[in-house]
Every structure is written in structure tokens, then in C-alpha cells.
Short mmCIF file of C-alpha atoms and ligand atoms in Angstrom, two decimals:
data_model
loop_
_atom_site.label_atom_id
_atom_site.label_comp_id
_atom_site.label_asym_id
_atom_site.label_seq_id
_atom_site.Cartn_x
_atom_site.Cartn_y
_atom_site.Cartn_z
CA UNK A 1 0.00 0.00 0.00
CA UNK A 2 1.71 3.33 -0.76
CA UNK A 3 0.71 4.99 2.67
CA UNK A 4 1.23 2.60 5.82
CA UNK A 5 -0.12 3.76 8.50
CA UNK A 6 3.13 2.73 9.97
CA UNK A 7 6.38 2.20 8.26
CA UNK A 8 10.03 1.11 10.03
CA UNK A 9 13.27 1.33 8.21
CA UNK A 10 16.19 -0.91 9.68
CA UNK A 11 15.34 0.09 12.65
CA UNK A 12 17.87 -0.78 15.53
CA UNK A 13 17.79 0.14 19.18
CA UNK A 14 21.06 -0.73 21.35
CA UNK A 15 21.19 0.40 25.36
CA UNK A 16 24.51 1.17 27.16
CA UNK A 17 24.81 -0.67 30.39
CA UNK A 18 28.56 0.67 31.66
CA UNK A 19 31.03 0.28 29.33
CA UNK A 20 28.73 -2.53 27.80
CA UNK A 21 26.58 -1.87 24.55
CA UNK A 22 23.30 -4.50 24.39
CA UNK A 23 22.01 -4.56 21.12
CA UNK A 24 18.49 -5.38 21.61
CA UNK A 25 16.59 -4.22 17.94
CA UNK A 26 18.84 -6.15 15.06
CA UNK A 27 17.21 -4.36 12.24
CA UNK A 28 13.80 -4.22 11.84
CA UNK A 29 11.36 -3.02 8.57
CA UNK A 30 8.04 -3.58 9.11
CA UNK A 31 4.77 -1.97 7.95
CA UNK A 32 1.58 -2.09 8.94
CA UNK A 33 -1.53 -0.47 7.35
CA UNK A 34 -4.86 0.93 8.94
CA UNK A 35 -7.20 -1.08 9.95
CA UNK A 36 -4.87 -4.24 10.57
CA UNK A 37 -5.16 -6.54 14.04
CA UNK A 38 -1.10 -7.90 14.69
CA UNK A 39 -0.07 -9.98 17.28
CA UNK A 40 3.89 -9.91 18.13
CA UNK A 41 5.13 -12.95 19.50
CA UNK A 42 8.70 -14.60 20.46
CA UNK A 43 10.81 -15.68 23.32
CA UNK A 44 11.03 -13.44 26.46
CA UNK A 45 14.13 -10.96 25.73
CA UNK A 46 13.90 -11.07 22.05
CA UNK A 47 12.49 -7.06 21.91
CA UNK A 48 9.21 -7.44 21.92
CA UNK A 49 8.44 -4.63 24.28
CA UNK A 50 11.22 -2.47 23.21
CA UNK A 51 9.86 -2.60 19.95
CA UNK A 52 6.13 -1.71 21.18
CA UNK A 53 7.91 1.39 23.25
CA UNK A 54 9.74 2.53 19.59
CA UNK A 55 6.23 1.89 17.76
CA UNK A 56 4.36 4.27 20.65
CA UNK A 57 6.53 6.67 20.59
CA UNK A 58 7.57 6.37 24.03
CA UNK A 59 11.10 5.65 23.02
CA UNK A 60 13.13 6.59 20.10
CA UNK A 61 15.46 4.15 18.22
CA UNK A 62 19.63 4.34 17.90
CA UNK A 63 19.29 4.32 14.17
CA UNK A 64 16.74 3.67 11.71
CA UNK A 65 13.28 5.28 10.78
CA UNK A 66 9.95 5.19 11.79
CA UNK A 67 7.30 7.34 9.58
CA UNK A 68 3.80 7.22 11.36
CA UNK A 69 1.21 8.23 10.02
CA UNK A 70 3.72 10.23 7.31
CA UNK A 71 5.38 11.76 9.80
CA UNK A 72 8.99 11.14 11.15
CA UNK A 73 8.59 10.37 14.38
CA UNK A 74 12.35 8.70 14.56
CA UNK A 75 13.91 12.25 15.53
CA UNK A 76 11.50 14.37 17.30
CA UNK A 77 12.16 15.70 20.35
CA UNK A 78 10.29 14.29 23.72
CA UNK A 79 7.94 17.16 23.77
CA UNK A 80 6.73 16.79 19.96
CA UNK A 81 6.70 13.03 20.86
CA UNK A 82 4.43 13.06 23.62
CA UNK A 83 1.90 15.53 21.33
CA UNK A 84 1.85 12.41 19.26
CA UNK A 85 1.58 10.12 21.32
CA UNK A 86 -1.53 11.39 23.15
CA UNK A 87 -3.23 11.94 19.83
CA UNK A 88 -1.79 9.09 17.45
CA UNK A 89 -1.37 6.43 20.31
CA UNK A 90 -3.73 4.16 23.05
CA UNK A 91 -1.43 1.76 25.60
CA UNK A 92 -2.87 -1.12 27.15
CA UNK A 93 -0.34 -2.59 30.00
CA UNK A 94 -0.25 -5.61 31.41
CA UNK A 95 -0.61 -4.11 34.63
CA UNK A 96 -3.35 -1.81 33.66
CA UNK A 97 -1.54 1.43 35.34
CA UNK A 98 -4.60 2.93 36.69
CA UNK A 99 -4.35 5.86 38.70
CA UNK A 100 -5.25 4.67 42.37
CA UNK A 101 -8.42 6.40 44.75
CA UNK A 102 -9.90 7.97 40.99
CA UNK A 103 -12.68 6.80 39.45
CA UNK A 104 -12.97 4.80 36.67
CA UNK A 105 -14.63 8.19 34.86
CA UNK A 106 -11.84 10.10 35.69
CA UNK A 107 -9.22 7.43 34.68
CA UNK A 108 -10.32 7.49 31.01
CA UNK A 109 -11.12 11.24 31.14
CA UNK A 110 -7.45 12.16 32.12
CA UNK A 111 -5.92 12.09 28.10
CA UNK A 112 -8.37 14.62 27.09
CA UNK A 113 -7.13 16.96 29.56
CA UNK A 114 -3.42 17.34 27.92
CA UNK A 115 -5.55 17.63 24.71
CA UNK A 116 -7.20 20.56 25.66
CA UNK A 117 -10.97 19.69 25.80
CA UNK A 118 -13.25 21.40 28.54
CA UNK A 119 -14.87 19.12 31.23
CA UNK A 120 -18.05 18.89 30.26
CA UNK A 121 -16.86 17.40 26.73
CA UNK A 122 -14.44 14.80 28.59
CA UNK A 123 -16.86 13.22 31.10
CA UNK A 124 -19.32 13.28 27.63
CA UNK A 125 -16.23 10.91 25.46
CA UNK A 126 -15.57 8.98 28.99
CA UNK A 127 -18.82 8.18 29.71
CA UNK A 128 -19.02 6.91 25.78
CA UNK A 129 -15.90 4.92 25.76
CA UNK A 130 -16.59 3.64 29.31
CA UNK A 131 -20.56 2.19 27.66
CA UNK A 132 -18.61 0.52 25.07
CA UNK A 133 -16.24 -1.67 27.22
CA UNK A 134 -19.86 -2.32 28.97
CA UNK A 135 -18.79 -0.74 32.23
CA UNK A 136 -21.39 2.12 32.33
CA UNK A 137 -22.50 0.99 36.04
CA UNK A 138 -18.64 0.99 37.35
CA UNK A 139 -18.09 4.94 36.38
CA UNK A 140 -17.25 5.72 39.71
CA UNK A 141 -15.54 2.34 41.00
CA UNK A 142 -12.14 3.39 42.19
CA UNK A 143 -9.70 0.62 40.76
CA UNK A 144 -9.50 -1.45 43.71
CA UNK A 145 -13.21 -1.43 43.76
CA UNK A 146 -12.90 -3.28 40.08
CA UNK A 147 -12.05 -6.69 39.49
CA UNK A 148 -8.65 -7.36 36.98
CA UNK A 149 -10.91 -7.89 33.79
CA UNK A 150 -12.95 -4.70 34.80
CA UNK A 151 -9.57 -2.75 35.44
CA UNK A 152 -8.37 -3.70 32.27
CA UNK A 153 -11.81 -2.76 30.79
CA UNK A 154 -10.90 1.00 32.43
CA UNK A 155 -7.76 0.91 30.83
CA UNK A 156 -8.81 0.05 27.36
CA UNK A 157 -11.44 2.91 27.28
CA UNK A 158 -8.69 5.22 28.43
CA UNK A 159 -6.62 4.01 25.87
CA UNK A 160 -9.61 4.74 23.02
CA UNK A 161 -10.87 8.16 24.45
CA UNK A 162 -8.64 10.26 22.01
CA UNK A 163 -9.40 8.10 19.28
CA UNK A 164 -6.16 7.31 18.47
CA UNK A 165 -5.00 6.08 15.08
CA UNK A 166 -3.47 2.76 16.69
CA UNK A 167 -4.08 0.70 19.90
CA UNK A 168 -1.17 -0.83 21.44
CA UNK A 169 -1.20 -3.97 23.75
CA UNK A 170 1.57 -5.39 25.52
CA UNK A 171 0.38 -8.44 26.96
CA UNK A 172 -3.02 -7.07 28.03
CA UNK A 173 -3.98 -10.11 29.55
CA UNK A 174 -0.69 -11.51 31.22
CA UNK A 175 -2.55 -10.95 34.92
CA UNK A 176 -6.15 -11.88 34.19
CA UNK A 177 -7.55 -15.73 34.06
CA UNK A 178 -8.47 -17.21 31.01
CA UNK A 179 -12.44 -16.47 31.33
CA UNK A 180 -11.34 -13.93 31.54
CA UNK A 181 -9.27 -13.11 28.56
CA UNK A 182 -11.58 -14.33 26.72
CA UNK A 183 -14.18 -11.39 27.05
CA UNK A 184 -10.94 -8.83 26.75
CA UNK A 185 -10.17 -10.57 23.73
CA UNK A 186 -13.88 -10.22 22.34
CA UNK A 187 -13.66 -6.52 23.25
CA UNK A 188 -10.22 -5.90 21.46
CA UNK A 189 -12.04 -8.08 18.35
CA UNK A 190 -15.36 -5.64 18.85
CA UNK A 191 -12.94 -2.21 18.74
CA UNK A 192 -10.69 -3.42 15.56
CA UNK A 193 -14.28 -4.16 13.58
CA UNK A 194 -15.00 -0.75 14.65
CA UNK A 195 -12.11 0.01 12.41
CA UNK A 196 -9.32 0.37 14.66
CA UNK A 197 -5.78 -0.62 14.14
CA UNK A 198 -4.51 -3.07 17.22
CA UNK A 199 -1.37 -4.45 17.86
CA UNK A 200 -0.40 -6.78 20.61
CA UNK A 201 2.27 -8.56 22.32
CA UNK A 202 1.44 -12.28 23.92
CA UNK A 203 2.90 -15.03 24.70
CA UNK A 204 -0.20 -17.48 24.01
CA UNK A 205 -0.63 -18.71 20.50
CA UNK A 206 -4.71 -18.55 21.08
CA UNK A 207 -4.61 -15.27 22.06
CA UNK A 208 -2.90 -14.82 18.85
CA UNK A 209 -4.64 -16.11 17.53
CA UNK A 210 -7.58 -13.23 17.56
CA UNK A 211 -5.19 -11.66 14.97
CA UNK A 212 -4.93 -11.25 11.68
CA UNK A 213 -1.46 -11.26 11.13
CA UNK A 214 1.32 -12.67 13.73
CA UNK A 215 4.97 -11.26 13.70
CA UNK A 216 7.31 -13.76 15.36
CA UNK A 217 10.52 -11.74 16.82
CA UNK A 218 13.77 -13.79 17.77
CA UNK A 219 16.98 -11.88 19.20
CA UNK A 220 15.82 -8.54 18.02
CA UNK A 221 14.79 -9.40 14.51
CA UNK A 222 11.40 -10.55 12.51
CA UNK A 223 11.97 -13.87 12.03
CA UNK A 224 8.66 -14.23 10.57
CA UNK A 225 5.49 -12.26 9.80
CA UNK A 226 2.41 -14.25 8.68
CA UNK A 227 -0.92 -13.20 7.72
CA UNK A 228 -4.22 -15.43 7.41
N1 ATP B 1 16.68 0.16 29.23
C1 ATP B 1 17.36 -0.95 28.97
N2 ATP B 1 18.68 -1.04 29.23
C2 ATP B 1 19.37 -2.16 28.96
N3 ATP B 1 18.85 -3.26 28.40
C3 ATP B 1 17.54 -3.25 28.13
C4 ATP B 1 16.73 -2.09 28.39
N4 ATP B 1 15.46 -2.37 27.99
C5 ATP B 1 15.49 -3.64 27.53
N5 ATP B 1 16.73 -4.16 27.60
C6 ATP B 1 17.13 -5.51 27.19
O1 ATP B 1 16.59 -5.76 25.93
C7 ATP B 1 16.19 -7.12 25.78
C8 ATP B 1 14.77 -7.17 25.27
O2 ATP B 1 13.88 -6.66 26.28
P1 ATP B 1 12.31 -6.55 26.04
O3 ATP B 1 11.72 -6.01 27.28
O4 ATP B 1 12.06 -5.82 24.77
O5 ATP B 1 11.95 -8.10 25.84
P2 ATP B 1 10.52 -8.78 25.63
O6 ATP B 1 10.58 -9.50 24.32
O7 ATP B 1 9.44 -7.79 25.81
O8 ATP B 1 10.52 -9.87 26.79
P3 ATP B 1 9.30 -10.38 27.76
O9 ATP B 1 8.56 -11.39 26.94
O10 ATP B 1 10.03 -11.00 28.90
O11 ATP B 1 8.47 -9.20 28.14
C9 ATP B 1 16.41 -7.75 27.15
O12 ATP B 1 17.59 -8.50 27.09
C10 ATP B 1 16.56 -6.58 28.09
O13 ATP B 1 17.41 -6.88 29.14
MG1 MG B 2 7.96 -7.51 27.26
#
């Protein structure tokens, strides 16, 4: 397709650890259109969570490019990067990252605030998002007042309320039961036919198996990228 929503050029992303350099990001190209569901998969350590913090913007690589949406993202500075990132990007963590004693409401209302809307109009998109993770009657359920799949439920609505261009997932249900993952799977299923683009990292081949297309990283590179 000539514009990918996302598009990676040799992408490689090394740390310093003392006078050691660990090479974690080998080289990666990859692109990904709108509208596609992508599950990244491989061993623990292989990059699969350095590559989700390159893809949302959270990090920046050592060299390589990443054009998002047609823009270079690769060398913006942190404050141009977080603009982005609260419009272009949703996170889902494994450990939800709720803020504590705030209500579910005010969880998913918080993105709007850096992006400037008044009040009235975020409780208006949080109270939307929030009915279409089915939580409507948990609005103002503090997170400890929620169980894990509910929690997660808060997160994902925060993670849609700025409509972002992509949703990313890493390991979104790593702490819940498999009931469990289930529904959080059907929800993630309900928001890509909705015409979202999802991507996200697991280490079980059936949850994986919700996607359409399954990148397979080993020891920082694609070793293969498949797509039903
Ligand atoms: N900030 C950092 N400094 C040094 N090394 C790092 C840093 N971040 C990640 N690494 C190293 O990069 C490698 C890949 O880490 P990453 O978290 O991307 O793996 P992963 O595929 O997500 O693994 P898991 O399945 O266990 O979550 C690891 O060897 C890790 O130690
Ligand atoms: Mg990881």
C-alpha cells in the first residue's frame, strides 16, 4: 500500500549498560496499514516490548526510521513526541496502570485533559468509551473497587478516548484468568471491527490467535510475519 499507517526502516535500538553496549533491535522493517489486528510474539528478551515502546513513541530508536502516520517520528524531540503520542497512540499494560483512589470516569477522562478539551466534553467521550467496554455501572468504582478484567476494561477505554490512530497492547492479559481473557479478547475483536488498528504482544498462540497477522521476533529481529 503506498501509505502505511506505519512504516520502520532498519530500525535498531542498542542500550549502554557501563562500558557494555546490548544490542536489543537487530534491524527491523516492518509496515503495517490501517485497519490491521497484529499480534507480536517470540521468546522473552527477544524485543518485543522495546519494539512496542519505539512503535508508541515512548522511546526513540539508535538508528533507523519510523514514519507514522507520514510523519517522522524517529527524531522528534520528547515534547513533539508526547503531542503524538496522546493523539496518534492508546497503551494497554499488562498491569493496567490505573491511577489509584480515581474513578474509573476520571481514569479514562485524564488524556483529554493534555488535549485541551473542557470538562463537560471529557466526562461526555468517557462516559461513551466507558458504555462501550460495557462498564457504564462501574463509572465511579475506584480501581481497587474493580475486578482485573474490569480494570483492564478501564484501561482500554482510556486508551480509546482520544481516538487514536493505533491501539497498542503489551500483553493485556498476562494478569487476568483465562475467562477472563476471553471477554478482553472479544472486546479488542469488537474495537478493531470498529475500524481500529490493534497491535499486541502475547505469549499465548490462542490469544494470537484473535489476529490477523502474527509477527514472530527472535533476538531482536522478525523472524517471521504471517498473515491469514
Ligand atoms: N533500558 C534498557 N537497558 C538495557 N537493556 C535493556 C533495556 N530495555 C530492555 N533491555 C534488554 O533488551 C532485551 C529485550 O527486552 P524486552 O523487554 O524488549 O523483551 P521482551 O521480548 O518484551 O521480553 P518479555 O517477553 O520477557 O516481556 C532484554 O535482554 C533486556 O534486558
Ligand atoms: Mg515484554
Amino acid at each position: 500500500m503506498a501509505n502505511p499507517l506505519i512504516k520502520i526502516t532498519n530500525i535498531k535500538r542498542d542500550f549502554v549498560l557501563g562500558n557494555e553496549i546490548v544490542y536489543v533491535l537487530k534491524g527491523i522493517d516492518l509496515e503495517i496499514n490501517k485497519g490491521e489486528y497484529v499480534a507480536l510474539m517470540g521468546p522473552s528478551g527477544s524485543g518485543k516490548s522495546t519494539l512496542m515502546n519505539l512503535l508508541g513513541c515512548l522511546d526513540t530508536p539508535t538508528s533507523g526510521h519510523y514514519v507514522l502516520n507520514g510523519k517522522d517520528v524517529s527524531k522528534m524531540k520528547d515534547d513533539e513526541l508526547a503531542e503524538i503520542r496522546n493523539k496518534e497512540i492508546g497503551f494497554v499494560f499488562q498491569t493496567f496502570n490505573l491511577l489509584p483512589r480515581t474513578t474509573a470516569l476520571d481514569n479514562v477522562a485524564l488524556p483529554m485533559i493534555y488535549a485541551g478539551y473542557s470538562k463537560s466534553e471529557r466526562s461526555a467521550r468517557a462516559i461513551e468509551v466507558l458504555k462501550q467496554v460495557n462498564l457504564a455501572d462501574r463509572m465511579d468504582h475506584q480501581p481497587n473497587q474493580l475486578s482485573g478484567g474490569q480494570r483492564q476494561r478501564v484501561a482500554i477505554a482510556r486508551a480509546l478516548v482520544n481516538k487514536p490512530s493505533i491501539i497498542l497492547a503489551d500483553e493485556p492479559t498476562g494478569n487476568l484468568d483465562s475467562k477472563t481473557s476471553v471477554e478482553i479478547m472479544k472486546l479488542f475483536s469488537d474495537i478493531h471491527a470498529q475500524g481500529n488498528t490493534v497491535i499486541l504482544v502475547t505469549h499465548e498462540e490462542d490469544i494470537a490467535a484473535y489476529a490477523h497477522r502474527v509477527i514472530r521476533l527472535r533476538d531482536g529481529i522478525i523472524e517471521s510475519d504471517t498473515t491469514k
